[in-house]
PDB file of C-alpha atoms in Angstrom:
ATOM      1  CA  MET A   7      22.623  -1.343  12.312  1.00 46.00           C
ATOM      2  CA  ASP A   8      21.625  -4.979  11.840  1.00 74.00           C
ATOM      3  CA  ASP A   9      19.408  -5.605   8.718  1.00 91.00           C
ATOM      4  CA  ALA A  10      16.371  -6.364  10.844  1.00 92.00           C
ATOM      5  CA  LEU A  11      14.099  -6.460   7.675  1.00 95.00           C
ATOM      6  CA  LEU A  12      16.373  -8.958   6.062  1.00 95.00           C
ATOM      7  CA  GLN A  13      15.926 -11.204   9.152  1.00 95.00           C
ATOM      8  CA  VAL A  14      12.181 -11.024   8.668  1.00 96.00           C
ATOM      9  CA  SER A  15      12.462 -12.124   5.078  1.00 96.00           C
ATOM     10  CA  LEU A  16      13.954 -15.437   6.331  1.00 96.00           C
ATOM     11  CA  LEU A  17      10.641 -16.356   8.092  1.00 97.00           C
ATOM     12  CA  PRO A  18       8.988 -19.553   6.662  1.00 97.00           C
ATOM     13  CA  GLY A  19       7.488 -19.193   3.130  1.00 98.00           C
ATOM     14  CA  VAL A  20       8.251 -15.547   2.900  1.00 98.00           C
ATOM     15  CA  GLN A  21      11.073 -15.631   0.296  1.00 97.00           C
ATOM     16  CA  ASP A  22       9.125 -18.084  -1.950  1.00 98.00           C
ATOM     17  CA  ALA A  23       6.055 -15.858  -1.766  1.00 98.00           C
ATOM     18  CA  CYS A  24       8.105 -12.789  -2.599  1.00 98.00           C
ATOM     19  CA  ASP A  25       9.761 -14.553  -5.400  1.00 98.00           C
ATOM     20  CA  THR A  26       6.517 -15.573  -6.899  1.00 98.00           C
ATOM     21  CA  ALA A  27       5.160 -12.002  -6.627  1.00 98.00           C
ATOM     22  CA  ARG A  28       8.220 -10.509  -8.236  1.00 98.00           C
ATOM     23  CA  LYS A  29       7.905 -12.956 -11.203  1.00 98.00           C
ATOM     24  CA  ALA A  30       4.432 -11.750 -11.718  1.00 98.00           C
ATOM     25  CA  VAL A  31       5.525  -8.123 -11.630  1.00 98.00           C
ATOM     26  CA  ASP A  32       8.391  -8.847 -13.978  1.00 98.00           C
ATOM     27  CA  ARG A  33       6.038 -10.472 -16.515  1.00 98.00           C
ATOM     28  CA  LEU A  34       3.798  -7.330 -16.271  1.00 98.00           C
ATOM     29  CA  ARG A  35       6.751  -5.099 -16.857  1.00 98.00           C
ATOM     30  CA  GLY A  36       7.773  -6.886 -19.746  1.00 97.00           C
ATOM     31  CA  HIS A  37       4.490  -6.406 -21.514  1.00 98.00           C
ATOM     32  CA  ARG A  38       4.970  -4.894 -24.996  1.00 96.00           C
ATOM     33  CA  VAL A  39       1.969  -2.472 -24.417  1.00 97.00           C
ATOM     34  CA  LEU A  40       3.984  -0.718 -21.790  1.00 98.00           C
ATOM     35  CA  ARG A  41       6.457   0.556 -24.327  1.00 96.00           C
ATOM     36  CA  ARG A  42       3.889   3.149 -25.421  1.00 96.00           C
ATOM     37  CA  LYS A  43       1.052   3.015 -22.912  1.00 96.00           C
ATOM     38  CA  SER A  44       2.746   2.727 -19.526  1.00 97.00           C
ATOM     39  CA  THR A  45       1.127   5.961 -18.377  1.00 97.00           C
ATOM     40  CA  GLU A  46      -2.324   4.854 -19.212  1.00 97.00           C
ATOM     41  CA  VAL A  47      -1.812   1.576 -17.311  1.00 98.00           C
ATOM     42  CA  SER A  48      -0.372   3.402 -14.320  1.00 97.00           C
ATOM     43  CA  THR A  49      -3.196   5.846 -14.194  1.00 97.00           C
ATOM     44  CA  GLU A  50      -5.802   3.015 -14.287  1.00 97.00           C
ATOM     45  CA  SER A  51      -3.928   1.059 -11.820  1.00 97.00           C
ATOM     46  CA  LEU A  52      -3.874   4.031  -9.459  1.00 97.00           C
ATOM     47  CA  LEU A  53      -7.538   4.598  -9.891  1.00 97.00           C
ATOM     48  CA  ARG A  54      -8.304   0.824  -9.244  1.00 98.00           C
ATOM     49  CA  GLY A  55      -6.137   0.942  -6.213  1.00 98.00           C
ATOM     50  CA  ALA A  56      -7.849   3.975  -4.822  1.00 98.00           C
ATOM     51  CA  ARG A  57     -11.281   2.332  -5.214  1.00 98.00           C
ATOM     52  CA  ALA A  58     -10.083  -0.847  -3.489  1.00 98.00           C
ATOM     53  CA  SER A  59      -8.391   1.030  -0.664  1.00 98.00           C
ATOM     54  CA  ALA A  60     -11.506   3.083   0.006  1.00 98.00           C
ATOM     55  CA  ALA A  61     -13.561  -0.179  -0.073  1.00 98.00           C
ATOM     56  CA  LEU A  62     -11.443  -1.754   2.605  1.00 98.00           C
ATOM     57  CA  GLU A  63     -11.922   1.298   4.766  1.00 97.00           C
ATOM     58  CA  GLY A  64     -15.546   0.960   4.585  1.00 97.00           C
ATOM     59  CA  ALA A  65     -16.405   3.171   1.514  1.00 97.00           C
ATOM     60  CA  PRO A  66     -17.346   0.811  -1.340  1.00 97.00           C
ATOM     61  CA  ALA A  67     -18.036   2.175  -4.847  1.00 97.00           C
ATOM     62  CA  HIS A  68     -18.375   0.814  -8.283  1.00 97.00           C
ATOM     63  CA  LEU A  69     -15.301   1.218 -10.486  1.00 96.00           C
ATOM     64  CA  GLU A  70     -17.215   3.196 -13.057  1.00 96.00           C
ATOM     65  CA  GLU A  71     -18.595   5.627 -10.383  1.00 96.00           C
ATOM     66  CA  VAL A  72     -15.047   6.343  -9.381  1.00 96.00           C
ATOM     67  CA  ARG A  73     -13.924   6.728 -12.940  1.00 94.00           C
ATOM     68  CA  SER A  74     -16.662   9.110 -13.692  1.00 95.00           C
ATOM     69  CA  GLY A  75     -16.340  11.195 -10.642  1.00 93.00           C
ATOM     70  CA  LYS A  76     -19.895  10.136  -9.221  1.00 96.00           C
ATOM     71  CA  ALA A  77     -18.323   8.449  -6.168  1.00 96.00           C
ATOM     72  CA  THR A  78     -18.554  11.230  -3.647  1.00 95.00           C
ATOM     73  CA  HIS A  79     -17.766   9.520  -0.267  1.00 96.00           C
ATOM     74  CA  PRO A  80     -15.013  11.444   1.457  1.00 97.00           C
ATOM     75  CA  LEU A  81     -12.836   8.354   1.875  1.00 97.00           C
ATOM     76  CA  VAL A  82     -13.107   7.606  -1.837  1.00 98.00           C
ATOM     77  CA  GLN A  83     -12.244  11.162  -2.788  1.00 97.00           C
ATOM     78  CA  GLY A  84      -9.321  10.971  -0.162  1.00 98.00           C
ATOM     79  CA  ALA A  85      -7.987   7.767  -1.822  1.00 98.00           C
ATOM     80  CA  LEU A  86      -8.153   9.482  -5.265  1.00 98.00           C
ATOM     81  CA  ARG A  87      -6.239  12.433  -4.019  1.00 98.00           C
ATOM     82  CA  ILE A  88      -3.533  10.137  -2.660  1.00 98.00           C
ATOM     83  CA  SER A  89      -3.346   8.416  -6.093  1.00 97.00           C
ATOM     84  CA  GLY A  90      -2.868  11.726  -7.748  1.00 96.00           C
ATOM     85  CA  GLU A  91       0.274  12.534  -5.561  1.00 96.00           C
ATOM     86  CA  MET A  92       1.980   9.165  -5.624  1.00 95.00           C
ATOM     87  CA  GLY A  93       4.705  10.524  -7.950  1.00 92.00           C
ATOM     88  CA  PRO A  94       5.684  13.534  -5.969  1.00 93.00           C
ATOM     89  CA  LEU A  95       5.429  11.752  -2.530  1.00 96.00           C
ATOM     90  CA  GLY A  96       7.669   8.886  -3.752  1.00 92.00           C
ATOM     91  CA  ALA A  97      10.580  11.184  -4.114  1.00 89.00           C
ATOM     92  CA  THR A  98      10.340  12.139  -0.544  1.00 95.00           C
ATOM     93  CA  TRP A  99       9.439   8.879   1.100  1.00 96.00           C
ATOM     94  CA  LYS A 100      12.885   7.410   1.348  1.00 91.00           C
ATOM     95  CA  THR A 101      14.333  10.491   3.174  1.00 94.00           C
ATOM     96  CA  ALA A 102      11.362  11.936   5.236  1.00 96.00           C
ATOM     97  CA  PRO A 103       8.756   9.242   5.821  1.00 97.00           C
ATOM     98  CA  ARG A 104       7.116  10.965   8.758  1.00 96.00           C
ATOM     99  CA  GLN A 105       6.623  14.011   6.572  1.00 97.00           C
ATOM    100  CA  VAL A 106       4.979  11.999   3.764  1.00 98.00           C
ATOM    101  CA  LEU A 107       2.730  10.133   6.384  1.00 98.00           C
ATOM    102  CA  ALA A 108       1.395  13.623   7.494  1.00 98.00           C
ATOM    103  CA  ARG A 109       0.829  14.591   3.901  1.00 98.00           C
ATOM    104  CA  LEU A 110      -0.965  11.255   3.145  1.00 98.00           C
ATOM    105  CA  HIS A 111      -3.368  11.910   5.964  1.00 98.00           C
ATOM    106  CA  VAL A 112      -4.079  15.341   4.825  1.00 98.00           C
ATOM    107  CA  LEU A 113      -5.055  13.994   1.527  1.00 98.00           C
ATOM    108  CA  ALA A 114      -6.905  11.060   2.834  1.00 98.00           C
ATOM    109  CA  ALA A 115      -9.015  12.765   5.571  1.00 98.00           C
ATOM    110  CA  ARG A 116      -9.414  16.269   4.233  1.00 95.00           C
ATOM    111  CA  ASP A 117     -13.227  15.996   4.013  1.00 91.00           C
ATOM    112  CA  ALA A 118     -13.620  13.669   6.966  1.00 91.00           C
ATOM    113  CA  VAL A 119     -12.013  15.408   9.923  1.00 93.00           C
ATOM    114  CA  PRO A 120     -11.558  19.085  11.084  1.00 94.00           C
ATOM    115  CA  ALA A 121      -8.737  21.008   9.384  1.00 95.00           C
ATOM    116  CA  GLU A 122      -6.767  21.272  12.607  1.00 96.00           C
ATOM    117  CA  ARG A 123      -6.550  17.525  13.003  1.00 96.00           C
ATOM    118  CA  LEU A 124      -5.153  16.814   9.408  1.00 97.00           C
ATOM    119  CA  GLY A 125      -1.656  15.446   9.461  1.00 97.00           C
ATOM    120  CA  ARG A 126      -1.491  15.577  13.272  1.00 96.00           C
ATOM    121  CA  PRO A 127      -0.906  12.466  15.457  1.00 95.00           C
ATOM    122  CA  ARG A 128      -3.956  11.538  17.628  1.00 96.00           C
ATOM    123  CA  ASP A 129      -3.582  12.517  21.299  1.00 95.00           C
ATOM    124  CA  GLU A 130      -5.519   9.714  22.897  1.00 96.00           C
ATOM    125  CA  GLY A 131      -6.363   5.948  22.405  1.00 96.00           C
ATOM    126  CA  THR A 132      -4.595   2.734  22.104  1.00 94.00           C
ATOM    127  CA  PRO A 133      -1.731   2.302  21.484  1.00 96.00           C
ATOM    128  CA  THR A 134      -0.916   5.407  23.504  1.00 97.00           C
ATOM    129  CA  PRO A 135       0.511   8.409  21.630  1.00 97.00           C
ATOM    130  CA  ALA A 136       3.776   7.881  23.255  1.00 97.00           C
ATOM    131  CA  GLU A 137       3.912   4.284  22.001  1.00 97.00           C
ATOM    132  CA  VAL A 138       2.908   5.353  18.599  1.00 97.00           C
ATOM    133  CA  ALA A 139       5.612   8.041  18.372  1.00 96.00           C
ATOM    134  CA  ALA A 140       8.257   5.589  19.554  1.00 96.00           C
ATOM    135  CA  ARG A 141       7.279   2.869  17.033  1.00 96.00           C
ATOM    136  CA  LEU A 142       7.162   5.482  14.239  1.00 96.00           C
ATOM    137  CA  ASP A 143      10.598   6.507  15.043  1.00 95.00           C
ATOM    138  CA  ILE A 144      11.710   2.868  14.755  1.00 95.00           C
ATOM    139  CA  LEU A 145       9.885   2.469  11.504  1.00 95.00           C
ATOM    140  CA  SER A 146      11.330   5.664  10.105  1.00 95.00           C
ATOM    141  CA  ASP A 147      14.867   4.496  11.075  1.00 94.00           C
ATOM    142  CA  LEU A 148      14.174   1.171   9.247  1.00 93.00           C
ATOM    143  CA  LEU A 149      12.993   2.937   6.167  1.00 93.00           C
ATOM    144  CA  THR A 150      16.011   5.308   5.990  1.00 92.00           C
ATOM    145  CA  ALA A 151      18.592   2.707   6.789  1.00 91.00           C
ATOM    146  CA  ARG A 152      20.013   0.415   4.023  1.00 90.00           C
ATOM    147  CA  SER A 153      18.399  -3.069   3.735  1.00 94.00           C
ATOM    148  CA  THR A 154      18.736  -5.856   1.266  1.00 95.00           C
ATOM    149  CA  ALA A 155      15.374  -7.324   2.253  1.00 97.00           C
ATOM    150  CA  PRO A 156      12.885  -7.813  -0.586  1.00 97.00           C
ATOM    151  CA  ALA A 157      10.722  -4.677  -1.270  1.00 98.00           C
ATOM    152  CA  ILE A 158       7.496  -6.707  -0.466  1.00 98.00           C
ATOM    153  CA  VAL A 159       8.771  -7.550   2.992  1.00 98.00           C
ATOM    154  CA  VAL A 160       9.547  -3.829   3.673  1.00 98.00           C
ATOM    155  CA  ALA A 161       6.180  -2.727   2.377  1.00 98.00           C
ATOM    156  CA  ALA A 162       4.339  -5.414   4.285  1.00 98.00           C
ATOM    157  CA  ILE A 163       6.036  -4.255   7.642  1.00 98.00           C
ATOM    158  CA  VAL A 164       5.210  -0.539   6.751  1.00 98.00           C
ATOM    159  CA  HIS A 165       1.529  -1.610   6.033  1.00 98.00           C
ATOM    160  CA  GLY A 166       1.204  -3.739   9.150  1.00 98.00           C
ATOM    161  CA  GLU A 167       2.811  -1.193  11.476  1.00 98.00           C
ATOM    162  CA  LEU A 168       0.628   1.650  10.466  1.00 98.00           C
ATOM    163  CA  LEU A 169      -2.570  -0.424  10.464  1.00 98.00           C
ATOM    164  CA  ALA A 170      -1.593  -1.416  14.084  1.00 98.00           C
ATOM    165  CA  LEU A 171      -0.575   2.023  15.344  1.00 98.00           C
ATOM    166  CA  ARG A 172      -3.475   3.976  13.812  1.00 98.00           C
ATOM    167  CA  PRO A 173      -1.364   7.101  14.191  1.00 98.00           C
ATOM    168  CA  PHE A 174      -3.994   9.577  13.153  1.00 98.00           C
ATOM    169  CA  GLY A 175      -7.178   7.955  14.313  1.00 96.00           C
ATOM    170  CA  GLU A 176      -9.107   8.475  11.061  1.00 96.00           C
ATOM    171  CA  ALA A 177      -8.431   7.111   7.512  1.00 98.00           C
ATOM    172  CA  ASP A 178      -5.337   5.212   8.853  1.00 98.00           C
ATOM    173  CA  GLY A 179      -5.976   2.328   6.486  1.00 98.00           C
ATOM    174  CA  LEU A 180      -5.861   4.688   3.400  1.00 98.00           C
ATOM    175  CA  VAL A 181      -2.536   5.973   4.755  1.00 98.00           C
ATOM    176  CA  ALA A 182      -1.009   2.547   5.567  1.00 98.00           C
ATOM    177  CA  ARG A 183      -1.911   1.200   2.142  1.00 98.00           C
ATOM    178  CA  ALA A 184      -0.597   4.173   0.300  1.00 98.00           C
ATOM    179  CA  ALA A 185       2.714   4.065   2.342  1.00 98.00           C
ATOM    180  CA  SER A 186       3.078   0.370   1.406  1.00 98.00           C
ATOM    181  CA  ARG A 187       2.588   1.123  -2.236  1.00 98.00           C
ATOM    182  CA  LEU A 188       5.063   3.976  -2.086  1.00 98.00           C
ATOM    183  CA  THR A 189       7.582   1.554  -0.571  1.00 98.00           C
ATOM    184  CA  LEU A 190       7.108  -0.814  -3.534  1.00 98.00           C
ATOM    185  CA  ILE A 191       7.671   1.999  -5.932  1.00 97.00           C
ATOM    186  CA  ASP A 192      10.665   3.513  -4.024  1.00 95.00           C
ATOM    187  CA  ARG A 193      12.397   0.063  -3.701  1.00 96.00           C
ATOM    188  CA  GLY A 194      12.279  -0.620  -7.389  1.00 96.00           C
ATOM    189  CA  LEU A 195       9.837  -3.475  -7.523  1.00 98.00           C
ATOM    190  CA  ASP A 196       7.160  -1.295  -9.315  1.00 98.00           C
ATOM    191  CA  PRO A 197       8.848   2.078 -10.184  1.00 96.00           C
ATOM    192  CA  LYS A 198       6.068   3.167 -12.713  1.00 96.00           C
ATOM    193  CA  ALA A 199       3.220   2.333 -10.276  1.00 97.00           C
ATOM    194  CA  LEU A 200       1.739  -0.315 -12.545  1.00 98.00           C
ATOM    195  CA  VAL A 201       0.498  -2.646  -9.755  1.00 98.00           C
ATOM    196  CA  ALA A 202      -2.338  -2.074  -7.322  1.00 98.00           C
ATOM    197  CA  PRO A 203      -1.750  -4.477  -4.319  1.00 98.00           C
ATOM    198  CA  ASP A 204      -5.017  -2.979  -2.746  1.00 98.00           C
ATOM    199  CA  VAL A 205      -6.923  -4.723  -5.584  1.00 98.00           C
ATOM    200  CA  GLY A 206      -5.588  -8.019  -4.289  1.00 98.00           C
ATOM    201  CA  HIS A 207      -6.192  -7.160  -0.559  1.00 98.00           C
ATOM    202  CA  LEU A 208      -9.854  -6.415  -1.427  1.00 98.00           C
ATOM    203  CA  GLU A 209     -10.030  -9.627  -3.578  1.00 98.00           C
ATOM    204  CA  PHE A 210      -8.743 -11.616  -0.645  1.00 98.00           C
ATOM    205  CA  GLU A 211     -10.406  -9.402   2.046  1.00 98.00           C
ATOM    206  CA  LYS A 212     -11.009 -12.244   4.557  1.00 98.00           C
ATOM    207  CA  GLU A 213      -7.421 -13.261   4.450  1.00 98.00           C
ATOM    208  CA  TYR A 214      -6.297  -9.624   4.620  1.00 98.00           C
ATOM    209  CA  ARG A 215      -8.076  -9.132   7.875  1.00 98.00           C
ATOM    210  CA  GLU A 216      -7.242 -12.524   9.322  1.00 98.00           C
ATOM    211  CA  THR A 217      -3.579 -12.296   8.708  1.00 98.00           C
ATOM    212  CA  PHE A 218      -3.375  -8.782  10.021  1.00 98.00           C
ATOM    213  CA  GLU A 219      -4.903 -10.103  13.245  1.00 98.00           C
ATOM    214  CA  GLY A 220      -1.968 -12.638  13.221  1.00 98.00           C
ATOM    215  CA  TYR A 221       0.507  -9.822  12.587  1.00 98.00           C
ATOM    216  CA  LEU A 222      -0.786  -8.058  15.702  1.00 98.00           C
ATOM    217  CA  THR A 223       0.330 -11.068  17.900  1.00 98.00           C
ATOM    218  CA  GLY A 224       3.973 -10.373  16.970  1.00 97.00           C
ATOM    219  CA  SER A 225       4.526 -14.080  16.603  1.00 98.00           C
ATOM    220  CA  ALA A 226       6.901 -15.302  13.804  1.00 97.00           C
ATOM    221  CA  GLU A 227       4.025 -17.409  12.367  1.00 98.00           C
ATOM    222  CA  GLY A 228       1.652 -14.370  12.304  1.00 98.00           C
ATOM    223  CA  VAL A 229       4.170 -12.044  10.861  1.00 98.00           C
ATOM    224  CA  ALA A 230       5.162 -14.528   8.149  1.00 98.00           C
ATOM    225  CA  ALA A 231       1.505 -15.106   7.195  1.00 98.00           C
ATOM    226  CA  TRP A 232       0.867 -11.525   6.871  1.00 98.00           C
ATOM    227  CA  ILE A 233       3.849 -10.900   4.557  1.00 98.00           C
ATOM    228  CA  ARG A 234       2.832 -13.953   2.446  1.00 98.00           C
ATOM    229  CA  HIS A 235      -0.654 -12.456   2.074  1.00 98.00           C
ATOM    230  CA  CYS A 236       0.861  -9.137   1.022  1.00 98.00           C
ATOM    231  CA  ALA A 237       2.984 -10.915  -1.473  1.00 98.00           C
ATOM    232  CA  GLU A 238      -0.065 -12.702  -2.900  1.00 98.00           C
ATOM    233  CA  ALA A 239      -1.923  -9.321  -3.163  1.00 98.00           C
ATOM    234  CA  VAL A 240       1.073  -7.864  -5.174  1.00 98.00           C
ATOM    235  CA  ALA A 241       0.980 -10.884  -7.516  1.00 98.00           C
ATOM    236  CA  PHE A 242      -2.915 -10.417  -7.958  1.00 98.00           C
ATOM    237  CA  GLY A 243      -2.443  -6.686  -8.623  1.00 98.00           C
ATOM    238  CA  ALA A 244       0.255  -7.604 -11.189  1.00 98.00           C
ATOM    239  CA  ARG A 245      -2.024 -10.064 -13.017  1.00 98.00           C
ATOM    240  CA  ASP A 246      -4.895  -7.485 -12.924  1.00 98.00           C
ATOM    241  CA  SER A 247      -2.666  -4.955 -14.650  1.00 98.00           C
ATOM    242  CA  GLN A 248      -1.496  -7.712 -17.109  1.00 98.00           C
ATOM    243  CA  THR A 249      -5.226  -8.250 -17.986  1.00 98.00           C
ATOM    244  CA  LEU A 250      -5.514  -4.564 -18.620  1.00 97.00           C
ATOM    245  CA  CYS A 251      -2.476  -4.422 -20.833  1.00 98.00           C
ATOM    246  CA  GLU A 252      -3.963  -7.378 -22.862  1.00 97.00           C
ATOM    247  CA  ALA A 253      -7.289  -5.473 -23.230  1.00 96.00           C
ATOM    248  CA  ILE A 254      -5.410  -2.402 -24.535  1.00 96.00           C
ATOM    249  CA  GLU A 255      -3.577  -4.575 -26.945  1.00 95.00           C
ATOM    250  CA  ARG A 256      -6.763  -6.056 -28.345  1.00 94.00           C
ATOM    251  CA  GLY A 257      -8.066  -2.449 -28.788  1.00 83.00           C
TER     252      GLY A 257
END
């Protein structure tokens, strides 16, 4: 199979954006606090990412409310459930992505949709269920095939495709952003889940939504702009965690 994802990485500005984001992640991973506090940083990063993802899905909450358990919106709770299973799901993502997507939806939408709809593809709407199934097959093939494309490129395509397909009809944004983060973990950019790209997506929310609209056009320019935004979100998430490390170091 041709390395289609590698070809995407050759679009204008994509490689430079990925390199910049990787340098930010590498700086974070080299922080001395992580020698003894990596679990603490990862836990906080997952919490911040969950809060940001829920906000992007229309369920804003203050970080302290989320941390204290006072944020009771179903989508906030769904995002937190996802963050709690990132480790176990990462082990399955590379070999059975469709299975993981179903599980992500169960976690995301448990309090928002009837039990019989959890983890099940929607049966109406646009794109049609048949189109969704076909494109998910293609996405699964890309994920399970070998590729030398940067992890950020792969994660951005996963993110964009799942947002575009809306495979479940509810809480699809939570699923898409979680799948993107699993890709960054699985592909070695952020193996300890220290970086919360969703914090960056929320910080640059206008750009997030505008570049996704460009992605939907399928044009080279639109896809490249979307990936560049995703790389910028990763870099912002890395800097956010770097700030956390420095706060821990200061005590």
